[in-house]
CSV table of C-alpha atoms in Angstrom, one decimal:
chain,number,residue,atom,x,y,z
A,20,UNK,CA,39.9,4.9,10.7
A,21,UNK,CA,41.9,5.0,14.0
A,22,UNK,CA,40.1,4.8,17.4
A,23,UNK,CA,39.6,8.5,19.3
A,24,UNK,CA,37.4,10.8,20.9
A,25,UNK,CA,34.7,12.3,18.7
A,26,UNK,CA,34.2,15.8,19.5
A,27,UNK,CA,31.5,16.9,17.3
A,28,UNK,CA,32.0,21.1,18.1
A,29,UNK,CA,29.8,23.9,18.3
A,30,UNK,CA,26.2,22.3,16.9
A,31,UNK,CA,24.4,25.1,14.7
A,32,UNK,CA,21.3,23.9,13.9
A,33,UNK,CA,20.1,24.8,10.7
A,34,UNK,CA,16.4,24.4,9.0
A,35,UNK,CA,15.2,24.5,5.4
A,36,UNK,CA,11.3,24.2,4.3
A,37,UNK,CA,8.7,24.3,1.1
A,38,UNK,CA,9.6,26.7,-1.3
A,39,UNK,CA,6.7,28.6,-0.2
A,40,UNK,CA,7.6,29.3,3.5
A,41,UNK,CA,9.9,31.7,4.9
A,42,UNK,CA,12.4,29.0,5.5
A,43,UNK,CA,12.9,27.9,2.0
A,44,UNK,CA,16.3,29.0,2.2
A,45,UNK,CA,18.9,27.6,4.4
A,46,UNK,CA,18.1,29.4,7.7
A,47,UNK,CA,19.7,29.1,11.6
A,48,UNK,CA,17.9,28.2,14.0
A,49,UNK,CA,20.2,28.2,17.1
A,50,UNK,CA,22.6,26.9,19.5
A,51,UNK,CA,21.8,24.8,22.1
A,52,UNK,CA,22.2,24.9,25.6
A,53,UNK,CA,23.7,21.0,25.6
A,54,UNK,CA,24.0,18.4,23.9
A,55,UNK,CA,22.1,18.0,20.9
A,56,UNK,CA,20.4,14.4,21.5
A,57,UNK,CA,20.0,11.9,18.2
A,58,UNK,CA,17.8,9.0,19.1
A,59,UNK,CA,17.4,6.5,16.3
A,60,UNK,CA,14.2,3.6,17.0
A,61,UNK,CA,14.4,1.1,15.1
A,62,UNK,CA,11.4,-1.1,14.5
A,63,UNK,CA,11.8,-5.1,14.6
A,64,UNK,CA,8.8,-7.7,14.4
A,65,UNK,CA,9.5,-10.9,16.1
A,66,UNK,CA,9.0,-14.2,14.3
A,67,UNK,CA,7.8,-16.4,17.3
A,68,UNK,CA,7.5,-20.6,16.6
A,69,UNK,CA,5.9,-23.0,18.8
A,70,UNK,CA,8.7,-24.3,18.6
A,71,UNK,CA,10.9,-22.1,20.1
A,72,UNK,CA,8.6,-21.0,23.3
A,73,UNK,CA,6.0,-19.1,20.9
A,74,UNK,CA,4.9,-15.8,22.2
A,75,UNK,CA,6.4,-16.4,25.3
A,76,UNK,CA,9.7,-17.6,24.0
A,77,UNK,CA,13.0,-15.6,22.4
A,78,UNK,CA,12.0,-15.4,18.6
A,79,UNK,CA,13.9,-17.4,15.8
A,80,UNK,CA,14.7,-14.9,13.7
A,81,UNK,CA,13.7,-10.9,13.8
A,82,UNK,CA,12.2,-8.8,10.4
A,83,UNK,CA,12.9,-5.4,10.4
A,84,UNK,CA,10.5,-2.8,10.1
A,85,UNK,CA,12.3,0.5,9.3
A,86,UNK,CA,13.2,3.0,11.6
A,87,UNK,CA,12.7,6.8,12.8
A,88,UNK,CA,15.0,9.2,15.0
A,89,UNK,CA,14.2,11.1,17.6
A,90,UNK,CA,16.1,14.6,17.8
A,91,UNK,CA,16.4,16.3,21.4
A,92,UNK,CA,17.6,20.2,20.8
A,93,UNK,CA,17.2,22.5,24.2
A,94,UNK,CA,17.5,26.0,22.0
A,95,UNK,CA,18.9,29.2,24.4
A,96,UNK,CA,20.6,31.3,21.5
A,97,UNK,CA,18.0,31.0,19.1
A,98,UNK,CA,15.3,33.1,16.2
A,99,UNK,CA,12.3,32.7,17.6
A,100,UNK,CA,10.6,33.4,14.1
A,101,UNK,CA,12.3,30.6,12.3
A,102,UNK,CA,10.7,28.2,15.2
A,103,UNK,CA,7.7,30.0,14.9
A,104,UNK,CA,7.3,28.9,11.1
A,105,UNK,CA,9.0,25.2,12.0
A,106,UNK,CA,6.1,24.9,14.4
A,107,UNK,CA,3.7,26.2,11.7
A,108,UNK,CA,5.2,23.3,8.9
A,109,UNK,CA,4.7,20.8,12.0
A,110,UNK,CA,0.8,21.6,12.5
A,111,UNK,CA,0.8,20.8,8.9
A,112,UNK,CA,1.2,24.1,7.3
A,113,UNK,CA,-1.1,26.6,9.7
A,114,UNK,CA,-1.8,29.3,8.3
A,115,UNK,CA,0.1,31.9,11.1
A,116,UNK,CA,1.4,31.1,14.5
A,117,UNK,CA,-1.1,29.6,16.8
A,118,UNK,CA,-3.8,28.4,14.5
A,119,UNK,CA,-4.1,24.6,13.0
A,120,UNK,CA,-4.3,22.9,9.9
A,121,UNK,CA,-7.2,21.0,9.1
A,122,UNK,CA,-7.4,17.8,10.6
A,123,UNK,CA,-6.0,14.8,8.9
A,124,UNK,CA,-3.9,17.3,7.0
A,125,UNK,CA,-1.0,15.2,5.5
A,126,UNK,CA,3.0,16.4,6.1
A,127,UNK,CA,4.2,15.1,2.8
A,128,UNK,CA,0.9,15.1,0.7
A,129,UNK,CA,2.8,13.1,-2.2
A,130,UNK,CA,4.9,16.1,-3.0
A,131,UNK,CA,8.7,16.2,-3.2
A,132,UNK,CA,11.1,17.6,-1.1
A,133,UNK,CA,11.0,21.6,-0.2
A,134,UNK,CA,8.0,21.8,-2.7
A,135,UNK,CA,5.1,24.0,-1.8
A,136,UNK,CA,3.1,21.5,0.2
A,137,UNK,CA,5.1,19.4,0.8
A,138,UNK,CA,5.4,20.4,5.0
A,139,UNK,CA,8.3,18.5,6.1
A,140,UNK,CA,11.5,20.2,7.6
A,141,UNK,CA,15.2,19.5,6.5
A,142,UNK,CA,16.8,19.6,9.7
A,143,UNK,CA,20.7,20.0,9.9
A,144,UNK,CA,23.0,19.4,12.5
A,145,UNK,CA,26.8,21.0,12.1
A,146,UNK,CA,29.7,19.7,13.3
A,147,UNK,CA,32.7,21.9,12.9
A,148,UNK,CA,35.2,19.7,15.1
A,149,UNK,CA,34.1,16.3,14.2
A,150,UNK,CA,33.3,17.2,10.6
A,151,UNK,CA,30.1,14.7,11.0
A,152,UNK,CA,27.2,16.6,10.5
A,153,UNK,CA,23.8,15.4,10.7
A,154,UNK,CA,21.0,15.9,7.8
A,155,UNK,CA,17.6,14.7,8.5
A,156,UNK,CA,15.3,14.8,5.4
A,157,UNK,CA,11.9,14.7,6.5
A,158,UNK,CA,11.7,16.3,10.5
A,159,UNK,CA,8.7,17.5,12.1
A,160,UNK,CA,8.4,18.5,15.7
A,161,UNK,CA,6.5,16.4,17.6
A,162,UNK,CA,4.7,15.5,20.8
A,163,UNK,CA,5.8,17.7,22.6
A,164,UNK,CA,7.1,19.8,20.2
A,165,UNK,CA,8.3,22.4,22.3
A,166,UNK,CA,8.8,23.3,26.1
A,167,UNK,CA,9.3,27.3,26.3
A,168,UNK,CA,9.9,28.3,29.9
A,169,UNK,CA,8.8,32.0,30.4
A,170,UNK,CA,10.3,34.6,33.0
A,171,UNK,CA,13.0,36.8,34.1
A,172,UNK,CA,15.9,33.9,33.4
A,173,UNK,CA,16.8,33.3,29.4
A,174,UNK,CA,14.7,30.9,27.9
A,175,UNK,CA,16.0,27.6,27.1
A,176,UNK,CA,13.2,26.4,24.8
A,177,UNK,CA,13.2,22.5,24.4
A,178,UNK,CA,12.1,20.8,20.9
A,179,UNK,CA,11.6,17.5,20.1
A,180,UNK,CA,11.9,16.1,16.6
A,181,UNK,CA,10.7,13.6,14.6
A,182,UNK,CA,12.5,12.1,11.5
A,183,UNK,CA,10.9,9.6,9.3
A,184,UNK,CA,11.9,7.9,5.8
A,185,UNK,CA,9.2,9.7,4.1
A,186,UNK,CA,8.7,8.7,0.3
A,187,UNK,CA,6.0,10.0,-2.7
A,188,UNK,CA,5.6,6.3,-3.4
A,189,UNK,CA,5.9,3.2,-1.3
A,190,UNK,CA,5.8,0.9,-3.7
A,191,UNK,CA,9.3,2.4,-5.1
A,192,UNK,CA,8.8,0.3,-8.2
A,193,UNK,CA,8.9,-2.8,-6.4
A,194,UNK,CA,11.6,-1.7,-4.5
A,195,UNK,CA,9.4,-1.0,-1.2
A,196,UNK,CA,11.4,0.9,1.2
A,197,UNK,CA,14.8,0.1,0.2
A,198,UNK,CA,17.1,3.1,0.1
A,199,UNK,CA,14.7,5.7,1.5
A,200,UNK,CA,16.1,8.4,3.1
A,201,UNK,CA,16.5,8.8,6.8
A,202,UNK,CA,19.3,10.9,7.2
A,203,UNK,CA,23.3,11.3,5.9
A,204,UNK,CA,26.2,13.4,6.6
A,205,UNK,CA,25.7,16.2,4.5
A,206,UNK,CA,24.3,19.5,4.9
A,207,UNK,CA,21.4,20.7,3.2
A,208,UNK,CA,22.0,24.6,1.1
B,13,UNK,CA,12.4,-26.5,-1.7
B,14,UNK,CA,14.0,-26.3,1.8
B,15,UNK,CA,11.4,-25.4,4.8
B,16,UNK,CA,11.7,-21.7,5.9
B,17,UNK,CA,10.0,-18.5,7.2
B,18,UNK,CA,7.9,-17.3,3.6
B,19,UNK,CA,8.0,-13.6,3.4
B,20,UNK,CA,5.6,-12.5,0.2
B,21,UNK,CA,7.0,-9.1,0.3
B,22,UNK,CA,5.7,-5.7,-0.7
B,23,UNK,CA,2.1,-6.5,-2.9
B,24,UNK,CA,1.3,-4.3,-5.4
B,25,UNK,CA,-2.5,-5.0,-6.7
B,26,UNK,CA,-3.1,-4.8,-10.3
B,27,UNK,CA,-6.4,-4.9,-11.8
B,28,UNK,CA,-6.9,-5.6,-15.9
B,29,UNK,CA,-10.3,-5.9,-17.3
B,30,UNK,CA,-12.2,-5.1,-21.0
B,31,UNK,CA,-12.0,-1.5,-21.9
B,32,UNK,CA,-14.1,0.0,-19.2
B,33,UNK,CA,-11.4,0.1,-17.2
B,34,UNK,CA,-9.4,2.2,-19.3
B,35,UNK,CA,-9.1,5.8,-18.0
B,36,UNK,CA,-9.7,7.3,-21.4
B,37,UNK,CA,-13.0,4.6,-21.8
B,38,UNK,CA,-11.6,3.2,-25.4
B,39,UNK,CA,-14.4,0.1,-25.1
B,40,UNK,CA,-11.5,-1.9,-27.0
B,41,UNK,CA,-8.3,-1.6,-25.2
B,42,UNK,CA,-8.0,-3.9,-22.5
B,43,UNK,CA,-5.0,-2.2,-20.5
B,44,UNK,CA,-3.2,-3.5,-16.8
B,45,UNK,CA,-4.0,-0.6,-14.6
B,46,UNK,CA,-2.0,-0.5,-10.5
B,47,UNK,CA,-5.0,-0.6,-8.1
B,48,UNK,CA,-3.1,0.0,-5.0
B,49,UNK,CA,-1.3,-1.0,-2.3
B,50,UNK,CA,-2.4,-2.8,0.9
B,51,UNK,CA,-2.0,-1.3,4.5
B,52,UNK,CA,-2.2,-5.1,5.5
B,53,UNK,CA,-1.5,-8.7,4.6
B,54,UNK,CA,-3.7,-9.4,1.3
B,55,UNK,CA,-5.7,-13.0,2.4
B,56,UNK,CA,-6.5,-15.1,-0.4
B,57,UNK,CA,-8.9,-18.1,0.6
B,58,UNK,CA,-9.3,-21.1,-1.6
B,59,UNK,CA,-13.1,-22.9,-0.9
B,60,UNK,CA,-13.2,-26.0,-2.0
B,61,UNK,CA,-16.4,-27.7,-2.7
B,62,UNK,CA,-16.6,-32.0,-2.1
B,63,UNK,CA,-20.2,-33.6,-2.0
B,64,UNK,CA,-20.7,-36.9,-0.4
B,65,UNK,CA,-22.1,-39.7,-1.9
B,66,UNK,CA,-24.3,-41.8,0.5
B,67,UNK,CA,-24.3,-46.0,0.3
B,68,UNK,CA,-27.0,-46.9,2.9
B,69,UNK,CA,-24.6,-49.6,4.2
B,70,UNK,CA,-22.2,-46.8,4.9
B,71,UNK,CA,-24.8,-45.5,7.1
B,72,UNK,CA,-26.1,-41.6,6.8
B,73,UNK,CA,-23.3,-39.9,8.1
B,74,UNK,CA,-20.3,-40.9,6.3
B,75,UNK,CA,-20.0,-41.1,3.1
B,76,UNK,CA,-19.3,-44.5,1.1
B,77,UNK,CA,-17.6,-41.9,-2.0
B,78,UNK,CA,-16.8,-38.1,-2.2
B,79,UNK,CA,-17.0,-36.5,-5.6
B,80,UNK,CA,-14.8,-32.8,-6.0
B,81,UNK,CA,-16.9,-29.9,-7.1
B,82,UNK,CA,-15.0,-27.3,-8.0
B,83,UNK,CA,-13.6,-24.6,-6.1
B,84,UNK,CA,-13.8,-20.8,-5.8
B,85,UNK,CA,-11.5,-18.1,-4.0
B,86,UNK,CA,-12.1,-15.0,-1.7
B,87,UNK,CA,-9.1,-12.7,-1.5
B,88,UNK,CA,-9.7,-9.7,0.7
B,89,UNK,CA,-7.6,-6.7,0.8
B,90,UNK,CA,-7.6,-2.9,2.6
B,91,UNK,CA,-6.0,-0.7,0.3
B,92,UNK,CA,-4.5,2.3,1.7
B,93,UNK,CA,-2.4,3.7,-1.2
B,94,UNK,CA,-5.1,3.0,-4.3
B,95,UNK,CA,-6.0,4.6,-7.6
B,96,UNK,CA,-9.7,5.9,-6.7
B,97,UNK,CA,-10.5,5.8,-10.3
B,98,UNK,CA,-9.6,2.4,-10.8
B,99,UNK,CA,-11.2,1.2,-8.3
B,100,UNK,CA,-14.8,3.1,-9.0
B,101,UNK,CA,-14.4,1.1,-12.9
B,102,UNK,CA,-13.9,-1.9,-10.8
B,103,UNK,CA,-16.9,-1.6,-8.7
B,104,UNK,CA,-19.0,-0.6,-12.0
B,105,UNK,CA,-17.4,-4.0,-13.9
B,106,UNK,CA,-18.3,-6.0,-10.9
B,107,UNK,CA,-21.8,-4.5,-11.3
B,108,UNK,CA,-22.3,-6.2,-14.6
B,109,UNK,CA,-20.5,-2.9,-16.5
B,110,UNK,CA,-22.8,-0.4,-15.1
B,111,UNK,CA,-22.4,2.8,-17.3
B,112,UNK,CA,-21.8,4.8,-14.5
B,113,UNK,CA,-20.4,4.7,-10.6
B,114,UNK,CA,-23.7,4.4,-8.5
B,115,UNK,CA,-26.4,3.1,-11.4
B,116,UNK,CA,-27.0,-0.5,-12.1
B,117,UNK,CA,-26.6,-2.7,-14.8
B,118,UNK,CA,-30.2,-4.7,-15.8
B,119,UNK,CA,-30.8,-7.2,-13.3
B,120,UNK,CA,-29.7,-10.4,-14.5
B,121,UNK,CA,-27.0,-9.4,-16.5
B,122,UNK,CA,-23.8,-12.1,-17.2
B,123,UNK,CA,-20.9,-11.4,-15.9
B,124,UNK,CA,-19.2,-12.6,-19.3
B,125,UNK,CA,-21.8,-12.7,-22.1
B,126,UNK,CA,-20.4,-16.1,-23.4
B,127,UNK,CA,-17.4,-13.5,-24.1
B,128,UNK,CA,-14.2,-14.3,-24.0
B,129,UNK,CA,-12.1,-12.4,-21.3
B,130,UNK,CA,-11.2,-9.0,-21.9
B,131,UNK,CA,-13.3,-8.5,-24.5
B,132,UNK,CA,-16.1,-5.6,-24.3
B,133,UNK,CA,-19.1,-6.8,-22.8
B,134,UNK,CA,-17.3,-9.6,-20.5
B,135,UNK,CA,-17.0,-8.0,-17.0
B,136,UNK,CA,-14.8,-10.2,-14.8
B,137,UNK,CA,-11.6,-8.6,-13.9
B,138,UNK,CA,-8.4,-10.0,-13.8
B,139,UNK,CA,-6.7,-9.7,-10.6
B,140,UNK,CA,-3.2,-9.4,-10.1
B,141,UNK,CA,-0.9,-9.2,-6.5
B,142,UNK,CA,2.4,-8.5,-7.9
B,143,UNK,CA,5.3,-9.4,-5.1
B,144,UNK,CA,8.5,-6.8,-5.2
B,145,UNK,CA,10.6,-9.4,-7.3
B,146,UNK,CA,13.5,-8.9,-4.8
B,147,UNK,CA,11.8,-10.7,-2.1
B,148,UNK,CA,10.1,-13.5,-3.7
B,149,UNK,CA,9.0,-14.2,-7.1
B,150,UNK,CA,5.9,-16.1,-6.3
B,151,UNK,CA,3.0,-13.9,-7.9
B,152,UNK,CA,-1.0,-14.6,-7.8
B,153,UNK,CA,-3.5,-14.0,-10.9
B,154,UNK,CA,-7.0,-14.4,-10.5
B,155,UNK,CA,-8.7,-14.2,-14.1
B,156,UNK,CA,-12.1,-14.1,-13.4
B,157,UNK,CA,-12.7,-12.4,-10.6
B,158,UNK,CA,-14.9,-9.7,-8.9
B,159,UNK,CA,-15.8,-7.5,-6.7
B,160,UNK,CA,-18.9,-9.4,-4.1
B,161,UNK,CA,-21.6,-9.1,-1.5
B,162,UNK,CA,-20.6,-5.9,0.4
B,163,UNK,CA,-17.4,-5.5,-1.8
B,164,UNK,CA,-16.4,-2.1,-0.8
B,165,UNK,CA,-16.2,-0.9,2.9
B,166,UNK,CA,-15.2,3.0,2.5
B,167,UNK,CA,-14.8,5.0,5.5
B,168,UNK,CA,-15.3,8.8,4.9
B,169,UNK,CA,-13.4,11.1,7.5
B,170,UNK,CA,-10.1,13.4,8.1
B,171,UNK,CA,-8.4,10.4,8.4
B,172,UNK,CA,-6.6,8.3,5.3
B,173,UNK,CA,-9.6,6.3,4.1
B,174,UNK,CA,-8.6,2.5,4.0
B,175,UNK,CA,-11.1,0.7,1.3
B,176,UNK,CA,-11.8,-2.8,2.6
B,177,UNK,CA,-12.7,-5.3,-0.7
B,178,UNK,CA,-13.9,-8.1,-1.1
B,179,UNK,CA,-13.0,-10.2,-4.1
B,180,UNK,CA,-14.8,-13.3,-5.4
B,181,UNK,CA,-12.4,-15.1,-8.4
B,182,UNK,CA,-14.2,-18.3,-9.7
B,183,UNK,CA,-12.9,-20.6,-12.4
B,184,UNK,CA,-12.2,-19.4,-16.2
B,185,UNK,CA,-13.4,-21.1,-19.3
B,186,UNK,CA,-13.0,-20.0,-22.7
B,187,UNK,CA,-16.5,-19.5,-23.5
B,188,UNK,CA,-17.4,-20.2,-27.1
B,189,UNK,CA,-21.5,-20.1,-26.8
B,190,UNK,CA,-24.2,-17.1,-26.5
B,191,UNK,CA,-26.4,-17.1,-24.0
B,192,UNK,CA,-29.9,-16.0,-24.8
B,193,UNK,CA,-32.3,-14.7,-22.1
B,194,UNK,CA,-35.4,-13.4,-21.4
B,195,UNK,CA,-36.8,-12.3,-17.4
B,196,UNK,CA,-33.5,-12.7,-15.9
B,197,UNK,CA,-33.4,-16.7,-16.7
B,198,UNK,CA,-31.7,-18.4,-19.7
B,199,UNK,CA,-33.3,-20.2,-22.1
B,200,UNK,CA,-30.7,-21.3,-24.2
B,201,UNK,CA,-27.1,-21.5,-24.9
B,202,UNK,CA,-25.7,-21.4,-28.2
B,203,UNK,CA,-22.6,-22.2,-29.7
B,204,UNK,CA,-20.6,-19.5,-31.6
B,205,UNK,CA,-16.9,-19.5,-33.1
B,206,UNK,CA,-15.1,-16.4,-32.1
B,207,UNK,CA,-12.2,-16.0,-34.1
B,208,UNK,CA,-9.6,-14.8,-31.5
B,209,UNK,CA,-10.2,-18.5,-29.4
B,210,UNK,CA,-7.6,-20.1,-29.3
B,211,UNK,CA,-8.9,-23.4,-28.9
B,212,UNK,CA,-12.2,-23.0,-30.7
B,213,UNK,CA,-13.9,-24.6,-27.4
B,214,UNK,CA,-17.3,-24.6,-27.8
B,215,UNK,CA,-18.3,-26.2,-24.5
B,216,UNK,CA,-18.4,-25.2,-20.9
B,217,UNK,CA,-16.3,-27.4,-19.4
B,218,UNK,CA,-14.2,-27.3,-16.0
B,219,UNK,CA,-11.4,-29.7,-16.5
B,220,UNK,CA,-8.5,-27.0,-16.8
B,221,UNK,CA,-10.1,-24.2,-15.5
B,222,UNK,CA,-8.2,-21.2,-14.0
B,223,UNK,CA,-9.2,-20.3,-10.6
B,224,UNK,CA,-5.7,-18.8,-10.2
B,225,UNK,CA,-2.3,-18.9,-11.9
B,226,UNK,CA,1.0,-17.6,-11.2
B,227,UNK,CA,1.8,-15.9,-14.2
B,228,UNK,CA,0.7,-12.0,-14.3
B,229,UNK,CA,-1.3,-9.7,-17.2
B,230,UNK,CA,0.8,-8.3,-19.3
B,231,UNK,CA,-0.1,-4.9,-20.9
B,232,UNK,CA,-1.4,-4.7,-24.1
B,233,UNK,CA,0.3,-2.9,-26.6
């Protein structure tokens, strides 16, 4: 692939849910006012010898420890009842707008993908230009989830997302967490 | 071998026992059943036992010989992704087969019955910590193990409950006696052929006991 600018394009962001919610099919969300912001972390452990300095000194080697991405979208052109039920699935299902979940109510709860308890949020990123979109399996919105000025001026609502490589089983048959899902460049539909 | 970092890998517990640990309770299938996984590094702690043999011209504090006696393992675990089912017919086993989650077995009850292992009525478990095969082969079976003192620590909340156990594995022997008792103490052993023994031993004995091996249960077809 030859070096160049990557323009990406106009970034719709699109949401699906549970089967059960009113974003089981693919639905918009919204534009953004700038720059849609995709922060992977990833997570390393040192491995520290006496040797080498111990805790004090550089490790030997590093073990990785999966990762999650952080997802910046400032919405101005937007359906406020789509992020109504996003921030719903994000409290852990609540039953209506402004109530909870119990507490210690799971995201995932063992369930697969888009099934009805199952509370996690496909979150999709277009890219007409670049033809790179972004698809992030399991997204949640999380602290804070979202920053809605109110008043006279449009409201450029700020979310911040959470994706993590959710799975039914960790043990994977034996496999741990090899191949779980973070994100790719497909769409969801 | 070449020195290096060891990395155990993933652990998945496995637990295999006499029939009570069978979901369906069949008293005579002796299945492998997954326990659960750890949030944490399993520990697994050898004790070994050495008694000192005093010479007085060796004085009283150091020992003129030291004879081995025997050794027994702790492995502790918090298990944060478990099989609550299993694990209530493991605390019942490790109860001396209490018939039901809660009750007690008669005080004084054998842990084995002069049975051999997996057979109804001997209630040691057979613990196994399967490593993902990918990382590192090296795999740890406790045959005669248990569940001890305050074996389960089970917090009750909103939050994920992490089960904190407490395993006791002491050395196997292929029994082939009875034991008969009477107030909680035994007054006799006898010996008795059971056909499925391999080696017919009619003795305890510790020279070749298992206190752990690396070879895993298998499940029985």
């Amino acid at each position: 692939m030859a070096r160049d600018f990557f323009v990406a394009g106009e970034c719709m962001v699109t949401v699906k849910g549970g089967v059960n919610t009113g974003i089981a099919a693919l639905s918009q969300l919204g534009l953004s006012s700038e720059q849609v912001r995709v922060t992977p972390s990833f997570k390393h452990k040192p491995m520290n010898v006496d040797a080498w300095g111990g805790e004090s000194g550089p490790p030997v080697d590093v073990q990785v420890m999966l990762a999650s991405v952080q997802v910046q979208i400032i919405l101005i052109h937007f359906d406020p009842a789509i992020l109504d039920i996003c921030v719903q699935e994000s409290m852990g299902g609540a039953p209506s707008i402004g109530t909870t979940a119990r507490a210690g109510a799971r995201l995932g709860n063992s369930l697969p993908r888009f099934a009805a308890g199952n509370h996690y949020i496909g979150l999709n990123l277009a890219s007409p230009v670049g033809n790179k979109p972004w698809r992030f399996f399991y997204a949640y919105l999380s602290e804070p989830p979202i920053a809605w000025p109110l008043g006279t001026e449009k409201s450029a609502v700020t979310t911040n997302w959470t994706a993590i490589p959710y799975t039914q089983d960790p043990w994977n048959g034996g496999l741990g967490a090899y191949g779980a899902q973070l994100w790719d460049y497909n769409q969801d539909n | 071998m070449v020195r290096d970092f060891q990395i155990p890998g993933e652990i998945l517990v496995s637990v295999k026992g006499n029939g009570a640990l069978h979901k369906f309770l069949e008293p005579n299938v002796a299945g492998l059943y997954e326990l659960g996984l750890a949030s944490e590094g399993i520990r697994i702690t050898p004790t070994l036992y050495h008694r000192d043999i005093h010479a007085d011209d060796f004085g009283p504090d150091v020992p003129a010989a030291v004879m081995w006696n025997a050794a027994e393992c702790t492995i502790t675990m918090n298990l944060i992704h478990f099989d609550r089912l299993t694990l209530e017919r493991c605390i019942r086993e490790s109860m001396g087969g209490a018939t039901d989650y809660g009750t007690l077995a008669p005080t004084g009850t054998m842990m084995d019955n002069g049975l051999p292992l997996f057979f109804s009525g001997n209630h040691y478990i057979s613990l196994n910590l399967a490593p993902a095969s990918q990382v590192n082969p090296d795999s740890y079976r406790f045959p005669c193990s248990y569940l001890t003192g305050r074996p389960v620590e089970y917090p009750l909340s909103t939050e994920k409950s992490i089960a904190r156990l407490i395993w006791r594995a002491v050395p196997l022997h292929t029994p082939g006696f009875v034991y008969e008792i009477m107030s909680g103490s035994i007054l006799a052993i006898k010996a008795q052929n059971f056909p499925n023994t391999a080696s017919g031993n009619t003795e305890i004995t510790s020279s070749g006991s298992i206190l752990w091996t690396r070879e895993l249960d298998t499940q029985d077809e």
